[in-house]
mmCIF file of C-alpha atoms in Angstrom:
data_model
loop_
_atom_site.group_PDB
_atom_site.id
_atom_site.type_symbol
_atom_site.label_atom_id
_atom_site.label_comp_id
_atom_site.label_asym_id
_atom_site.label_seq_id
_atom_site.Cartn_x
_atom_site.Cartn_y
_atom_site.Cartn_z
ATOM 1 C CA MET N 980 98.726 93.334 90.289
ATOM 2 C CA PRO N 981 100.972 95.833 92.080
ATOM 3 C CA ASN N 982 99.621 97.899 94.938
ATOM 4 C CA GLU N 983 100.904 101.211 96.276
ATOM 5 C CA ALA N 984 103.325 99.441 98.603
ATOM 6 C CA THR N 985 105.001 97.417 95.845
ATOM 7 C CA VAL N 986 105.151 100.370 93.479
ATOM 8 C CA THR N 987 106.622 102.803 96.018
ATOM 9 C CA GLY N 988 108.689 100.213 97.894
ATOM 10 C CA LEU N 989 106.952 100.983 101.193
ATOM 11 C CA THR N 990 105.506 98.340 103.500
ATOM 12 C CA SER N 991 101.864 98.510 104.605
ATOM 13 C CA LYS N 992 103.035 99.561 108.061
ATOM 14 C CA MET N 993 105.130 102.361 106.546
ATOM 15 C CA LEU N 994 102.186 103.520 104.426
ATOM 16 C CA GLY N 995 100.033 103.664 107.561
ATOM 17 C CA LYS N 996 102.665 105.701 109.394
ATOM 18 C CA ARG N 997 102.983 108.060 106.419
ATOM 19 C CA ARG N 998 99.218 108.570 106.359
ATOM 20 C CA GLU N 999 99.215 109.234 110.125
ATOM 21 C CA ARG N 1000 101.833 111.965 109.692
ATOM 22 C CA GLU N 1001 99.967 113.522 106.780
ATOM 23 C CA ALA N 1002 96.538 113.362 108.470
ATOM 24 C CA THR N 1003 96.493 116.845 109.959
ATOM 25 C CA PHE N 1004 92.704 117.295 110.053
ATOM 26 C CA ILE N 1005 91.153 115.671 113.138
ATOM 27 C CA CYS N 1006 87.444 115.155 113.782
ATOM 28 C CA PRO N 1007 86.391 117.385 116.712
ATOM 29 C CA VAL N 1008 83.519 115.086 117.763
ATOM 30 C CA PRO N 1009 84.351 113.573 121.185
ATOM 31 C CA GLY N 1010 85.226 109.882 120.961
ATOM 32 C CA CYS N 1011 85.478 109.791 117.159
ATOM 33 C CA GLY N 1012 89.214 110.153 116.565
ATOM 34 C CA SER N 1013 89.001 110.018 112.751
ATOM 35 C CA THR N 1014 91.789 111.842 110.924
ATOM 36 C CA PHE N 1015 92.017 113.105 107.364
ATOM 37 C CA THR N 1016 94.659 114.403 104.990
ATOM 38 C CA ARG N 1017 92.318 116.977 103.426
ATOM 39 C CA SER N 1018 90.009 119.528 105.022
ATOM 40 C CA LEU N 1019 87.281 118.696 102.504
ATOM 41 C CA SER N 1020 87.335 115.058 103.650
ATOM 42 C CA LEU N 1021 86.945 116.154 107.270
ATOM 43 C CA LYS N 1022 84.064 118.420 106.293
ATOM 44 C CA GLY N 1023 82.263 115.522 104.619
ATOM 45 C CA HIS N 1024 82.956 113.265 107.602
ATOM 46 C CA ILE N 1025 81.488 115.782 110.054
ATOM 47 C CA ARG N 1026 78.244 115.655 108.068
ATOM 48 C CA SER N 1027 78.039 111.950 108.972
ATOM 49 C CA HIS N 1028 77.752 112.974 112.637
ATOM 50 C CA ASN N 1029 75.179 115.720 112.046
ATOM 51 C CA GLU N 1030 72.972 114.815 109.094
ATOM 52 C CA GLU N 1031 70.497 112.105 108.204
ATOM 53 C CA LEU N 1032 72.117 109.394 106.131
ATOM 54 C CA PHE N 1033 71.028 107.982 102.784
ATOM 55 C CA LEU N 1034 70.958 104.238 103.423
ATOM 56 C CA CYS N 1035 71.876 101.587 100.874
ATOM 57 C CA LYS N 1036 68.716 99.750 99.795
ATOM 58 C CA TRP N 1037 70.547 96.496 99.007
ATOM 59 C CA PRO N 1038 69.323 93.655 101.300
ATOM 60 C CA GLY N 1039 71.749 93.060 104.147
ATOM 61 C CA CYS N 1040 73.862 96.162 103.473
ATOM 62 C CA ARG N 1041 73.814 98.687 106.279
ATOM 63 C CA LYS N 1042 76.015 101.408 104.770
ATOM 64 C CA GLY N 1043 74.872 104.999 104.998
ATOM 65 C CA PHE N 1044 76.044 108.088 103.110
ATOM 66 C CA THR N 1045 75.690 111.817 103.657
ATOM 67 C CA ARG N 1046 75.144 112.434 99.942
ATOM 68 C CA GLN N 1047 72.566 110.645 97.805
ATOM 69 C CA HIS N 1048 74.999 110.551 94.884
ATOM 70 C CA ASP N 1049 77.515 108.578 96.958
ATOM 71 C CA CYS N 1050 74.809 106.144 98.051
ATOM 72 C CA LYS N 1051 73.693 105.480 94.465
ATOM 73 C CA ARG N 1052 77.303 105.024 93.364
ATOM 74 C CA HIS N 1053 77.824 102.529 96.207
ATOM 75 C CA GLU N 1054 74.670 100.592 95.282
ATOM 76 C CA GLN N 1055 76.176 99.931 91.840
ATOM 77 C CA LEU N 1056 78.883 97.877 93.549
ATOM 78 C CA HIS N 1057 76.239 95.289 94.468
ATOM 79 C CA THR N 1058 75.356 94.620 90.818
ATOM 80 C CA ASN N 1059 77.342 92.770 88.169
ATOM 81 C CA TYR N 1060 77.378 95.827 85.902
ATOM 82 C CA HIS N 1061 81.030 96.744 85.233
ATOM 83 C CA PRO N 1062 81.082 99.114 82.233
ATOM 84 C CA TYR N 1063 84.787 100.088 82.416
ATOM 85 C CA THR N 1064 87.434 97.626 81.186
ATOM 86 C CA CYS N 1065 91.233 97.824 81.301
ATOM 87 C CA ASP N 1066 92.777 97.532 77.822
ATOM 88 C CA GLY N 1067 95.829 95.769 79.235
ATOM 89 C CA CYS N 1068 94.368 92.998 81.397
ATOM 90 C CA ASN N 1069 90.596 93.080 80.744
ATOM 91 C CA LYS N 1070 89.847 93.643 84.440
ATOM 92 C CA GLN N 1071 86.444 95.300 84.768
ATOM 93 C CA PHE N 1072 85.378 98.136 87.045
ATOM 94 C CA VAL N 1073 82.101 99.651 88.201
ATOM 95 C CA ARG N 1074 83.544 103.172 88.276
ATOM 96 C CA MET N 1075 85.788 105.030 85.857
ATOM 97 C CA ASP N 1076 87.922 106.482 88.666
ATOM 98 C CA ALA N 1077 88.759 102.928 89.810
ATOM 99 C CA LEU N 1078 89.874 102.057 86.263
ATOM 100 C CA HIS N 1079 92.064 105.181 86.177
ATOM 101 C CA ARG N 1080 93.683 104.251 89.530
ATOM 102 C CA HIS N 1081 94.276 100.717 88.214
ATOM 103 C CA ARG N 1082 95.937 102.031 85.035
ATOM 104 C CA GLU N 1083 98.027 104.469 87.066
ATOM 105 C CA LEU N 1084 99.376 101.630 89.225
ATOM 106 C CA LEU N 1085 100.161 99.546 86.146
ATOM 107 C CA LEU N 1086 102.044 102.401 84.510
ATOM 108 C CA ARG N 1087 103.953 103.226 87.713
ATOM 109 C CA SER N 1088 105.012 99.592 87.927
ATOM 110 C CA CYS N 1089 106.556 99.972 84.452
ATOM 111 C CA ALA N 1090 108.704 102.832 85.737
ATOM 112 C CA THR N 1091 110.095 100.561 88.471
ATOM 113 C CA GLY N 1092 111.136 97.918 85.939
ATOM 114 C CA MET N 1093 108.402 95.449 86.927
ATOM 115 C CA CYS N 1094 105.841 96.303 84.261
ATOM 116 C CA ALA N 1095 102.554 94.642 85.163
ATOM 117 C CA TYR N 1096 100.945 96.211 82.086
ATOM 118 C CA ALA N 1097 103.389 94.543 79.674
ATOM 119 C CA ILE N 1098 102.652 91.132 81.183
ATOM 120 C CA HIS N 1099 99.078 91.386 79.912
ATOM 121 C CA LEU N 1100 99.862 92.603 76.385
#
């Protein structure tokens, strides 16, 4: 399956450099150094420094989230429940947004002449 690098023709190193240039929002917490491309992402990140986290209840998982909704969504990843299926390749996903990203990559690959979607039809 194509990833962003193969679809756009950029190497992983180039993608990292592009993200660095675009990441204009920097966490002000001393020693953190996290950067973000959107102010809303920075805002959410700052909550992780200041607020109590919702911890994943799955045994052995130590992830914490600032929003309960995000924690519950993460916990679904530990189960085998994958309700969203790609029509083209039958790959299954836990979340609808992941299926949409997958389809988007497949369709973009068609535009480059290397149609991953057509391979599965």
